[in-house]
Amino acid sequence: MAYLGIDPKAAYSSYRNIDDISASFDGLVTTFPLRVDGVAPTILPINEQQLLINVGGVPQQPDPSGVNGFKLLAGNIVFSSAPSAGETFWGVILATANYISANTRFANGSAGLPSVTFASDVTTGIYSPGAGQLAISTGGTGELFVNTSGIQVPGDVQANSYNGGPLAGLRNAIINGNFDIWQRGTSFTGSVYGADRWLHNRVGTTHTATRQPFTLGQTAVPNEPTYFCRTVVSTVAGAGNFANLVQRIEDVRTFAGQQVTVSFWAKVDATKNIAVELVQEFGTGGSPSAEVNAIGTTKVSIGTTFQKVTITTTVPSISGKTLGTNNDHSLTLVIWFDAGSTFNSRTDTLGQQSGTFEIAQVQVERGPIATPFERRPIGQELALCQRYYEVVNYWPMGITFAANGDTRGYVSFAVQKRAAPTISGFPHSISVIAFTCFGEGVNLNGTIESASSSVNGFRPNNMGNSANISASAGGGNVMAWGDSGFRTVFASAEL
Amino acid sequence: MYQLTNSPTIIRLADHACIPPDPANRDYRDYLEWVEAGNTPEPAPEPPAPLDPVELTPVEKLAASSLTIEELKQLLGLN
């Protein structure tokens, strides 16, 4: 028979020819099994409209009621009246009709027989394991599940990035965002580094910053943080006065030209605003570019219970900028509590105010989403802090040459510092046990006056009374000496 | 106020902190700004005067060498 246009059976490879059933036509039988290549299609058409059936050259009406034409029933073609013997038959299952059909409902399917599959692989596709659940299977095995709890992937996940940033850990650029590390103490006034990496900054206005514990089992801030930072601010009027909480993230390249999200939990003694901004500081030395401030400046109203603050912004590109030569540039997070009018443009006109401001779980991460706070192992967090500040407990010992007092000793830091650190804690007295070159042991007192530091450690500069030690020891030229106990010094290489 | 030392380290007298001459060190930059503002650090303390080389007695010299008299005699072929 000639066709107008192309042969519908061959127009698209996904058409399926239904086996010819005309040999069974006898004018009595109305029900015929639907077969393709001798077997029932793996997934049957779900309604009559997905079939074209022609008997004796007459198209048959698809009619689910079975009154006219034909209907589908349990995998059979059921005609409303029995085709007569000798009548011709052809039929097709429409292209992809048994897989994709608008405004219809698919069977739930299973991992082994997904409801939505593909021509070359009927065990790979989409199915629904249950109400409110969607799944994708490959080769008959469920590999990805979506339900009201989220997305579950039993196998490995491979991706270029999450939110454009690191795949899993170390996504928080803030160090000690959980306020777990307080090497310097737990209460501070003045404009000083207090909680590790955090600068409790002020001019004019006064404040006291302290470490405060969370109650065990509290649910106001999730995941059981141990501490938060409380800053009690007493404002002093003045255009240039302010109080804020600052962290300088080493390297202004951080997140440059990228979208970032700042998040933290905050609460105040009575509803007040706070302001948040990022600043690109290009360092000192040489001719560095001027800082870029007011990045993402946002003023947020905070209530008397902990609430999560989330701010997404884009950090400007640093193309065309010049870094200082002192390697002290940074991306800086500033949380403003009190700001004189000088800072209106950086704080969305926050203004001046007193109050008690409490901050917890600060995170700055790449991308548009505030992910749950990244809680790193405490040892790792401490090590990150120690790049900038370290309490060094050491046992003074060394060698002194009596003729000129030259003293040699060395103490390594636990963590290499960002820069040669300032060492405080000197001078400190030591109770020396010295051994002369004659093997004599003598008990003496001495003083280490100062130290010279590098990024890796420090050495005592001199023994204040090394010459006296030598004389008292009976004339030894070289003395090996050691203290009777540990001493403590503090190494600071903050930005 | 600052004080020089007999090494490159600068002492900040307020807390006797030892500041290394590293421009990446914030405290050192503060010191440099302080100097640029026209201030002058206190000089380094006088280093202790070198002692005269210690004159050892023959007995001390012998003790320092860990030799016994008999071993010394043997060494010198005096036995």
Coordinates of C-alpha atoms in Angstrom, one line a residue:
Chain A
M1 CA 0.0 0.0 0.0
A2 CA 1.3 3.5 -0.9
Y3 CA 1.6 6.1 1.9
L4 CA 1.4 9.8 1.8
G5 CA 4.7 11.1 3.1
I6 CA 7.1 8.8 4.7
D7 CA 6.4 5.4 6.2
P8 CA 5.1 6.0 9.7
K9 CA 6.5 2.8 10.9
A10 CA 10.0 3.8 9.9
A11 CA 9.8 7.5 10.6
Y12 CA 11.5 7.2 13.9
S13 CA 13.4 4.2 15.2
S14 CA 11.5 4.2 18.5
Y15 CA 8.3 3.3 16.7
R16 CA 7.5 -0.3 17.5
N17 CA 5.7 -2.5 15.1
I18 CA 3.0 -4.5 16.7
D19 CA 3.1 -8.1 15.5
D20 CA 0.5 -8.9 12.8
I21 CA -2.5 -10.6 14.5
S22 CA -4.6 -10.9 11.4
A23 CA -4.1 -14.6 11.1
S24 CA -6.2 -15.0 14.3
F25 CA -9.1 -13.0 13.0
D26 CA -12.1 -15.2 12.8
G27 CA -15.1 -12.9 13.4
L28 CA -15.5 -14.3 16.9
V29 CA -12.4 -13.4 18.9
T30 CA -12.1 -9.8 20.1
T31 CA -9.1 -10.0 22.4
F32 CA -5.5 -10.4 21.0
P33 CA -2.3 -10.3 22.9
L34 CA -0.1 -7.2 22.1
R35 CA 3.3 -8.4 21.0
V36 CA 6.4 -6.9 19.6
D37 CA 8.8 -9.4 18.0
G38 CA 6.9 -12.2 19.6
V39 CA 6.9 -10.9 23.2
A40 CA 5.0 -8.5 25.3
P41 CA 6.8 -5.1 25.3
T42 CA 8.9 -4.7 28.4
I43 CA 6.9 -1.7 29.3
L44 CA 3.4 -1.8 27.9
P45 CA 1.7 1.3 26.6
I46 CA -0.3 2.7 29.4
N47 CA -3.3 3.8 27.3
E48 CA -4.9 3.3 23.9
Q49 CA -3.9 6.8 22.7
Q50 CA -0.3 5.5 22.4
L51 CA -1.3 3.1 19.7
L52 CA -2.2 3.3 16.0
I53 CA -4.3 0.3 15.0
N54 CA -5.6 -0.3 11.6
V55 CA -7.9 -3.2 10.6
G56 CA -8.9 -3.9 7.0
G57 CA -7.5 -0.5 6.1
V58 CA -9.7 1.3 8.6
P59 CA -8.1 3.2 11.5
Q60 CA -9.5 2.1 14.7
Q61 CA -10.7 4.5 17.4
P62 CA -8.8 4.3 20.7
D63 CA -11.7 4.1 23.2
P64 CA -10.9 3.2 26.8
S65 CA -14.6 2.3 27.3
G66 CA -14.3 -0.4 24.7
V67 CA -17.6 0.7 23.0
N68 CA -15.9 1.8 19.8
G69 CA -12.7 0.8 18.1
F70 CA -10.4 -0.8 20.6
K71 CA -9.1 -0.6 24.1
L72 CA -6.1 -1.9 26.0
L73 CA -6.7 -4.4 28.7
A74 CA -4.1 -6.3 30.6
G75 CA -1.6 -6.3 27.8
N76 CA -4.2 -7.2 25.2
I77 CA -5.8 -5.4 22.3
V78 CA -9.6 -5.7 22.8
F79 CA -11.7 -4.8 19.8
S80 CA -15.3 -3.6 20.3
S81 CA -16.3 -6.1 17.6
A82 CA -14.4 -9.2 16.3
P83 CA -12.4 -8.6 13.1
S84 CA -13.4 -10.9 10.3
A85 CA -11.2 -13.5 8.9
G86 CA -9.1 -12.2 6.0
E87 CA -9.0 -8.6 7.2
T88 CA -5.6 -7.0 7.3
F89 CA -3.9 -5.6 10.4
W90 CA -1.1 -3.3 11.2
G91 CA -0.4 -1.4 14.3
V92 CA 2.4 0.5 16.0
I93 CA 3.3 1.8 19.4
L94 CA 4.0 5.5 18.9
A95 CA 7.5 6.8 19.2
T96 CA 8.6 6.8 22.9
A97 CA 4.9 6.5 23.8
N98 CA 5.4 3.9 26.3
Y99 CA 8.1 6.0 28.1
I100 CA 7.2 9.7 27.8
S101 CA 3.7 11.0 27.7
A102 CA 2.4 14.3 28.9
N103 CA -0.4 14.6 31.3
T104 CA -0.3 10.9 32.2
R105 CA 0.8 9.1 35.3
F106 CA 3.6 6.6 35.1
A107 CA 3.8 3.4 37.0
N108 CA 6.0 3.7 40.1
G109 CA 8.5 1.3 38.6
S110 CA 11.4 -0.1 40.5
A111 CA 15.2 0.0 40.4
G112 CA 15.2 -3.0 38.1
L113 CA 12.4 -1.7 35.9
P114 CA 12.3 2.1 36.0
S115 CA 9.2 3.7 34.6
V116 CA 11.1 6.1 32.4
T117 CA 13.8 4.4 30.5
F118 CA 15.6 4.5 27.2
A119 CA 15.6 2.6 24.0
S120 CA 18.9 0.9 24.5
D121 CA 18.7 0.3 28.3
V122 CA 15.4 -0.5 30.0
T123 CA 17.1 -0.9 33.4
T124 CA 18.4 2.6 33.6
G125 CA 15.9 5.4 34.2
I126 CA 13.7 7.1 36.7
Y127 CA 11.3 5.5 39.2
S128 CA 9.5 6.2 42.4
P129 CA 10.4 4.0 45.4
G130 CA 7.4 5.4 47.3
A131 CA 5.2 8.4 48.0
G132 CA 7.2 11.6 47.9
Q133 CA 10.3 9.8 46.6
L134 CA 12.1 9.9 43.3
A135 CA 15.0 7.8 42.3
I136 CA 17.4 7.2 39.4
S137 CA 18.7 3.8 38.7
T138 CA 21.5 2.7 36.5
G139 CA 21.8 -0.9 35.3
G140 CA 19.0 -1.9 37.7
T141 CA 20.5 -0.4 40.8
G142 CA 19.2 2.7 42.6
E143 CA 21.9 5.3 42.6
L144 CA 20.3 8.6 43.5
F145 CA 17.3 9.2 45.8
V146 CA 15.4 12.4 46.3
N147 CA 12.9 12.7 49.1
T148 CA 11.7 15.1 51.8
S149 CA 14.9 14.5 53.7
G150 CA 17.1 15.7 50.9
I151 CA 19.2 13.8 48.4
Q152 CA 20.9 10.5 49.2
V153 CA 23.6 9.0 47.0
P154 CA 24.7 5.5 48.2
G155 CA 27.8 5.6 45.9
D156 CA 30.6 8.0 45.4
V157 CA 29.9 11.6 44.4
Q158 CA 32.2 13.2 42.0
A159 CA 31.9 16.9 41.2
N160 CA 34.0 19.8 40.1
S161 CA 32.9 21.9 43.0
Y162 CA 30.2 22.6 45.5
N163 CA 28.9 26.2 45.4
G164 CA 32.0 26.9 43.3
G165 CA 34.3 26.2 46.3
P166 CA 36.1 23.3 47.9
L167 CA 34.2 20.1 47.8
A168 CA 33.8 19.4 51.5
G169 CA 36.0 20.6 54.4
L170 CA 37.9 23.8 54.8
R171 CA 35.3 25.9 53.1
N172 CA 35.1 28.4 55.9
A173 CA 37.8 31.0 55.4
I174 CA 37.3 32.3 59.0
I175 CA 39.6 30.8 61.6
N176 CA 38.2 30.2 65.0
G177 CA 34.7 31.1 63.8
N178 CA 33.4 28.9 66.6
F179 CA 35.3 30.9 69.2
D180 CA 36.8 27.7 70.6
I181 CA 40.4 29.0 70.9
W182 CA 41.3 31.7 73.4
Q183 CA 45.1 31.5 73.9
R184 CA 45.4 35.0 75.2
G185 CA 42.7 34.9 77.9
T186 CA 39.0 35.1 78.0
S187 CA 38.2 38.8 78.8
F188 CA 39.5 41.8 77.0
T189 CA 39.1 45.6 76.9
G190 CA 40.8 48.0 74.5
S191 CA 41.5 47.5 70.9
V192 CA 43.3 44.1 71.1
Y193 CA 43.4 40.6 69.7
G194 CA 41.4 38.5 72.1
A195 CA 39.7 35.3 70.9
D196 CA 42.3 33.9 68.5
R197 CA 42.3 35.6 65.2
W198 CA 39.7 38.1 66.3
L199 CA 40.5 41.7 66.8
H200 CA 38.1 43.4 69.3
N201 CA 38.5 46.8 67.7
R202 CA 37.4 50.2 69.0
V203 CA 38.2 53.8 69.0
G204 CA 36.6 56.2 71.5
T205 CA 33.8 53.9 72.4
T206 CA 34.7 51.4 75.1
H207 CA 33.9 47.7 75.2
T208 CA 34.6 44.4 77.0
A209 CA 34.8 41.2 75.0
T210 CA 34.5 37.9 76.8
R211 CA 34.2 34.2 76.2
Q212 CA 30.8 32.9 77.1
P213 CA 29.7 29.2 77.3
F214 CA 26.6 27.8 75.7
T215 CA 24.4 25.6 77.9
L216 CA 24.7 22.0 77.1
G217 CA 21.8 20.8 75.0
Q218 CA 20.7 24.3 74.0
T219 CA 19.0 24.5 70.6
A220 CA 19.2 28.2 69.9
V221 CA 22.4 27.7 67.9
P222 CA 22.6 24.3 66.2
N223 CA 25.3 21.6 66.6
E224 CA 26.3 22.3 70.2
P225 CA 28.8 25.0 69.9
T226 CA 30.9 25.4 73.1
Y227 CA 31.4 29.2 73.3
F228 CA 30.2 32.4 71.8
C229 CA 31.8 35.9 72.0
R230 CA 30.0 38.6 74.0
T231 CA 30.9 42.2 73.5
V232 CA 29.5 44.8 75.9
V233 CA 29.7 48.2 74.2
S234 CA 29.4 51.5 75.9
T235 CA 29.2 54.0 73.1
V236 CA 31.0 57.4 73.3
A237 CA 29.7 60.0 70.9
G238 CA 32.2 60.9 68.1
A239 CA 32.1 60.8 64.4
G240 CA 35.2 58.7 64.3
N241 CA 34.3 56.4 67.2
F242 CA 33.3 52.8 66.8
A243 CA 33.4 49.3 68.1
N244 CA 33.5 46.2 66.0
L245 CA 34.7 42.7 65.7
V246 CA 37.2 42.0 63.0
Q247 CA 39.0 39.1 61.4
R248 CA 41.6 39.6 58.7
I249 CA 41.7 36.7 56.4
E250 CA 45.2 36.3 55.2
D251 CA 45.7 37.1 51.5
V252 CA 43.6 39.6 49.6
R253 CA 43.4 37.1 46.8
T254 CA 40.8 35.2 48.9
F255 CA 37.5 35.0 47.1
A256 CA 38.6 37.9 44.8
G257 CA 36.0 38.2 41.9
Q258 CA 33.8 35.5 43.5
Q259 CA 30.5 35.3 45.1
V260 CA 30.7 34.7 48.9
T261 CA 28.3 34.2 51.7
V262 CA 28.9 35.4 55.2
S263 CA 26.9 33.8 58.0
F264 CA 26.8 33.8 61.7
W265 CA 24.5 33.7 64.7
A266 CA 23.8 36.8 66.6
K267 CA 21.8 38.1 69.5
V268 CA 21.6 41.4 71.4
D269 CA 20.2 42.6 74.8
A270 CA 17.4 44.5 73.0
T271 CA 16.5 44.6 69.4
K272 CA 19.2 46.6 67.6
N273 CA 20.9 46.7 64.2
I274 CA 24.4 45.5 63.5
A275 CA 26.3 46.0 60.2
V276 CA 28.5 43.6 58.3
E277 CA 31.1 44.5 55.6
L278 CA 34.0 43.0 53.8
V279 CA 37.2 44.9 53.1
Q280 CA 40.0 44.2 50.7
E281 CA 43.2 45.5 52.3
F282 CA 46.2 45.5 49.9
G283 CA 48.9 45.6 52.6
T284 CA 51.7 48.0 53.5
G285 CA 55.1 48.7 52.0
G286 CA 55.8 50.1 48.6
S287 CA 52.7 51.6 46.9
P288 CA 49.8 49.3 47.6
S289 CA 46.3 50.0 46.2
A290 CA 43.9 51.7 48.5
E291 CA 41.6 49.4 50.5
V292 CA 38.2 48.6 49.0
N293 CA 35.6 48.7 51.7
A294 CA 31.9 48.5 52.1
I295 CA 31.8 45.2 50.2
G296 CA 28.4 43.7 50.8
T297 CA 27.6 46.2 53.5
T298 CA 24.4 45.1 55.1
K299 CA 22.6 46.4 58.2
V300 CA 20.7 43.7 60.0
S301 CA 18.1 43.9 62.8
I302 CA 19.0 41.5 65.6
G303 CA 16.6 40.4 68.3
T304 CA 17.0 39.1 71.8
T305 CA 17.3 35.4 70.8
F306 CA 20.0 33.9 68.6
Q307 CA 19.2 34.3 64.9
K308 CA 21.2 33.4 61.9
V309 CA 22.5 36.2 59.8
T310 CA 23.2 35.4 56.1
I311 CA 24.7 37.9 53.6
T312 CA 25.7 37.0 50.1
T313 CA 27.8 39.4 48.0
T314 CA 30.5 39.4 45.4
V315 CA 34.0 40.3 46.3
P316 CA 35.5 42.6 43.6
S317 CA 38.2 41.4 41.3
I318 CA 41.7 42.5 42.2
S319 CA 42.7 42.9 38.6
G320 CA 44.8 46.0 38.2
K321 CA 45.5 46.3 42.0
T322 CA 48.9 46.5 43.5
L323 CA 49.9 44.6 46.6
G324 CA 52.1 46.1 49.3
T325 CA 55.6 44.7 49.7
N326 CA 55.2 43.6 53.3
N327 CA 53.1 40.5 52.6
D328 CA 50.4 41.6 55.0
H329 CA 47.3 42.0 52.7
S330 CA 44.0 40.5 53.6
L331 CA 40.3 40.1 53.0
T332 CA 38.8 41.5 56.2
L333 CA 35.4 40.7 57.8
V334 CA 34.0 43.5 60.0
I335 CA 31.0 43.1 62.2
W336 CA 30.0 46.6 63.4
F337 CA 28.3 47.2 66.7
D338 CA 28.8 50.9 67.0
A339 CA 29.8 53.3 64.3
G340 CA 30.2 57.1 64.2
S341 CA 29.1 59.0 61.2
T342 CA 32.5 58.7 59.6
F343 CA 31.6 55.1 58.9
N344 CA 28.1 55.7 57.5
S345 CA 29.0 54.5 54.0
R346 CA 30.6 51.4 55.4
T347 CA 27.8 50.5 57.8
D348 CA 24.6 51.6 56.0
T349 CA 24.4 54.4 58.6
L350 CA 24.4 52.0 61.5
G351 CA 25.0 54.9 64.0
Q352 CA 26.1 54.8 67.6
Q353 CA 24.7 52.6 70.2
S354 CA 25.5 50.8 73.4
G355 CA 24.5 47.2 74.0
T356 CA 25.5 43.6 74.6
F357 CA 26.3 41.9 71.3
E358 CA 26.7 38.1 71.1
I359 CA 28.2 36.4 68.1
A360 CA 28.6 32.7 67.3
Q361 CA 29.7 30.4 64.5
V362 CA 31.0 32.9 62.0
Q363 CA 31.6 31.6 58.5
V364 CA 32.7 33.1 55.2
E365 CA 32.5 30.7 52.3
R366 CA 32.4 30.8 48.5
G367 CA 29.0 30.6 46.8
P368 CA 25.5 31.8 47.3
I369 CA 24.5 29.5 50.1
A370 CA 25.2 29.6 53.8
T371 CA 26.0 26.0 54.5
P372 CA 25.9 24.5 58.0
F373 CA 28.8 25.8 60.1
E374 CA 32.0 23.9 59.4
R375 CA 33.2 22.5 62.7
R376 CA 36.9 21.5 62.2
P377 CA 38.7 19.3 64.7
I378 CA 39.9 21.3 67.6
G379 CA 43.6 20.4 67.0
Q380 CA 43.3 21.6 63.4
E381 CA 41.7 24.8 64.5
L382 CA 44.4 25.4 67.1
A383 CA 47.1 24.8 64.5
L384 CA 45.4 27.3 62.2
C385 CA 45.4 29.9 65.0
Q386 CA 49.0 29.2 65.9
R387 CA 50.1 30.5 62.5
Y388 CA 49.3 33.9 64.0
Y389 CA 49.7 33.4 67.7
E390 CA 51.2 30.7 69.9
V391 CA 51.8 30.3 73.6
V392 CA 55.2 28.6 73.8
N393 CA 56.1 26.6 76.9
Y394 CA 59.8 25.8 76.6
W395 CA 62.6 24.6 78.7
P396 CA 65.4 27.2 78.5
M397 CA 68.8 25.6 77.8
G398 CA 71.8 26.5 75.9
I399 CA 75.5 27.0 75.7
T400 CA 77.3 30.2 76.7
F401 CA 80.8 31.2 75.8
A402 CA 82.2 33.0 78.9
A403 CA 84.6 35.2 77.0
N404 CA 81.9 37.3 75.4
G405 CA 78.6 36.1 76.8
D406 CA 77.6 34.6 73.5
T407 CA 74.6 32.3 74.2
R408 CA 73.3 29.7 71.9
G409 CA 69.9 28.1 72.2
Y410 CA 66.9 27.6 70.0
V411 CA 63.2 26.9 70.5
S412 CA 61.0 25.7 67.6
F413 CA 57.4 26.8 67.3
A414 CA 54.7 24.2 67.0
V415 CA 53.5 25.9 63.8
Q416 CA 55.4 28.1 61.4
K417 CA 54.4 31.7 61.7
R418 CA 53.0 34.0 59.0
A419 CA 55.9 36.3 59.7
A420 CA 58.7 36.5 62.2
P421 CA 56.6 37.0 65.4
T422 CA 56.9 39.4 68.3
I423 CA 58.0 37.5 71.4
S424 CA 56.7 38.7 74.7
G425 CA 57.3 37.2 78.1
F426 CA 60.9 38.4 78.5
P427 CA 62.9 39.0 80.5
H428 CA 62.3 36.0 82.6
S429 CA 64.5 34.7 85.3
I430 CA 65.8 31.2 85.2
S431 CA 67.3 28.9 87.7
V432 CA 70.3 27.5 85.9
I433 CA 72.1 24.3 86.4
A434 CA 75.4 24.9 84.5
F435 CA 78.1 22.5 83.6
T436 CA 81.5 23.9 82.9
C437 CA 83.9 22.5 80.4
F438 CA 85.6 20.8 83.4
G439 CA 82.4 18.9 84.0
E440 CA 81.6 20.8 87.1
G441 CA 77.9 21.4 87.9
V442 CA 76.8 24.6 89.5
N443 CA 73.5 26.0 90.5
L444 CA 73.0 29.6 89.5
N445 CA 70.4 32.1 88.7
G446 CA 70.2 34.0 85.5
T447 CA 68.0 36.1 83.3
I448 CA 67.1 35.7 79.6
E449 CA 66.7 39.3 78.5
S450 CA 65.3 39.0 75.0
A451 CA 65.0 36.7 72.0
S452 CA 65.4 36.8 68.3
S453 CA 62.6 35.2 66.3
S454 CA 62.1 33.8 62.9
V455 CA 59.0 32.2 61.4
N456 CA 60.1 28.8 62.7
G457 CA 61.3 29.6 66.2
F458 CA 63.4 31.8 68.5
R459 CA 66.7 31.9 70.3
P460 CA 67.5 33.6 73.5
N461 CA 69.6 36.6 72.7
N462 CA 71.8 36.5 75.8
M463 CA 72.1 35.5 79.3
G464 CA 72.1 38.6 81.3
N465 CA 74.7 37.3 83.8
S466 CA 76.5 34.8 81.7
A467 CA 79.8 36.3 82.5
N468 CA 79.1 36.0 86.2
I469 CA 78.0 32.4 85.7
S470 CA 81.3 31.7 84.2
A471 CA 83.3 33.4 87.0
S472 CA 81.3 31.7 89.7
A473 CA 81.7 28.4 88.0
G474 CA 85.4 28.5 88.5
G475 CA 86.7 29.7 85.3
G476 CA 85.2 27.5 82.6
N477 CA 85.3 29.0 79.1
V478 CA 82.2 27.2 77.8
M479 CA 79.1 26.3 79.9
A480 CA 76.2 24.2 79.0
W481 CA 73.2 25.2 81.1
G482 CA 69.6 24.4 81.5
D483 CA 66.7 25.8 83.5
S484 CA 65.0 24.0 86.3
G485 CA 61.6 24.2 84.7
F486 CA 59.5 25.4 81.8
R487 CA 59.0 29.0 81.0
T488 CA 56.3 30.6 78.9
V489 CA 56.6 33.2 76.2
F490 CA 54.1 34.4 73.6
A491 CA 54.7 34.6 69.8
S492 CA 52.4 36.9 67.8
A493 CA 52.4 37.3 64.0
E494 CA 48.9 38.7 63.6
L495 CA 48.0 40.6 60.5
Chain B
M1 CA 59.0 53.8 73.7
Y2 CA 61.4 51.3 72.3
Q3 CA 65.0 50.2 73.0
L4 CA 67.6 48.8 70.7
T5 CA 69.4 45.7 71.6
N6 CA 72.8 44.2 70.7
S7 CA 70.9 42.2 68.1
P8 CA 68.5 43.3 65.4
T9 CA 65.6 42.8 67.8
I10 CA 63.8 45.9 69.1
I11 CA 62.4 45.9 72.6
R12 CA 59.0 47.5 73.2
L13 CA 59.5 48.9 76.7
A14 CA 55.8 48.9 77.6
D15 CA 55.7 45.1 77.8
H16 CA 59.3 44.2 77.0
A17 CA 58.1 42.5 73.8
C18 CA 60.9 41.5 71.5
I19 CA 60.1 42.7 68.0
P20 CA 62.0 41.2 65.0
P21 CA 63.0 43.4 62.1
D22 CA 60.4 41.9 59.8
P23 CA 58.3 44.3 57.8
A24 CA 55.5 41.7 57.7
N25 CA 55.4 42.0 61.5
R26 CA 52.7 44.5 62.5
D27 CA 54.6 45.6 65.7
Y28 CA 57.8 46.3 63.7
R29 CA 55.8 48.5 61.3
D30 CA 54.4 50.3 64.3
Y31 CA 58.0 50.8 65.5
L32 CA 59.1 52.2 62.1
E33 CA 56.1 54.6 62.1
W34 CA 57.1 55.7 65.5
V35 CA 60.7 56.4 64.4
E36 CA 59.4 58.2 61.2
A37 CA 57.4 60.4 63.5
G38 CA 60.6 61.7 64.9
N39 CA 61.1 59.5 67.9
T40 CA 64.4 57.9 68.9
P41 CA 64.7 54.5 70.6
E42 CA 66.8 54.1 73.7
P43 CA 70.3 52.8 72.9
A44 CA 71.2 49.2 73.4
P45 CA 72.7 48.4 76.8
E46 CA 76.4 48.0 76.9
P47 CA 77.4 44.4 76.3
P48 CA 79.2 42.8 79.1
A49 CA 82.9 43.4 78.9
P50 CA 84.8 40.5 77.6
L51 CA 86.6 38.5 80.2
D52 CA 90.2 37.9 80.1
P53 CA 90.9 34.4 78.9
V54 CA 91.0 32.1 81.9
E55 CA 94.4 31.0 82.9
L56 CA 94.2 27.4 83.9
T57 CA 96.4 25.8 86.5
P58 CA 98.4 22.8 85.3
V59 CA 96.1 20.6 87.4
E60 CA 93.0 22.1 85.6
K61 CA 94.6 21.6 82.2
L62 CA 95.3 18.0 83.1
A63 CA 91.7 17.6 84.3
A64 CA 90.4 19.2 81.1
S65 CA 92.4 16.7 79.0
S66 CA 91.0 13.7 81.0
L67 CA 94.5 12.3 81.1
T68 CA 96.0 10.7 84.2
I69 CA 99.5 11.5 85.3
E70 CA 100.5 8.0 84.4
E71 CA 99.0 8.3 81.0
L72 CA 100.7 11.6 80.4
K73 CA 104.1 10.1 81.4
Q74 CA 103.5 7.2 79.0
L75 CA 102.6 9.6 76.3
L76 CA 105.8 11.6 76.8
G77 CA 108.0 8.4 77.1
L78 CA 108.9 9.2 80.7
N79 CA 108.1 5.8 82.2

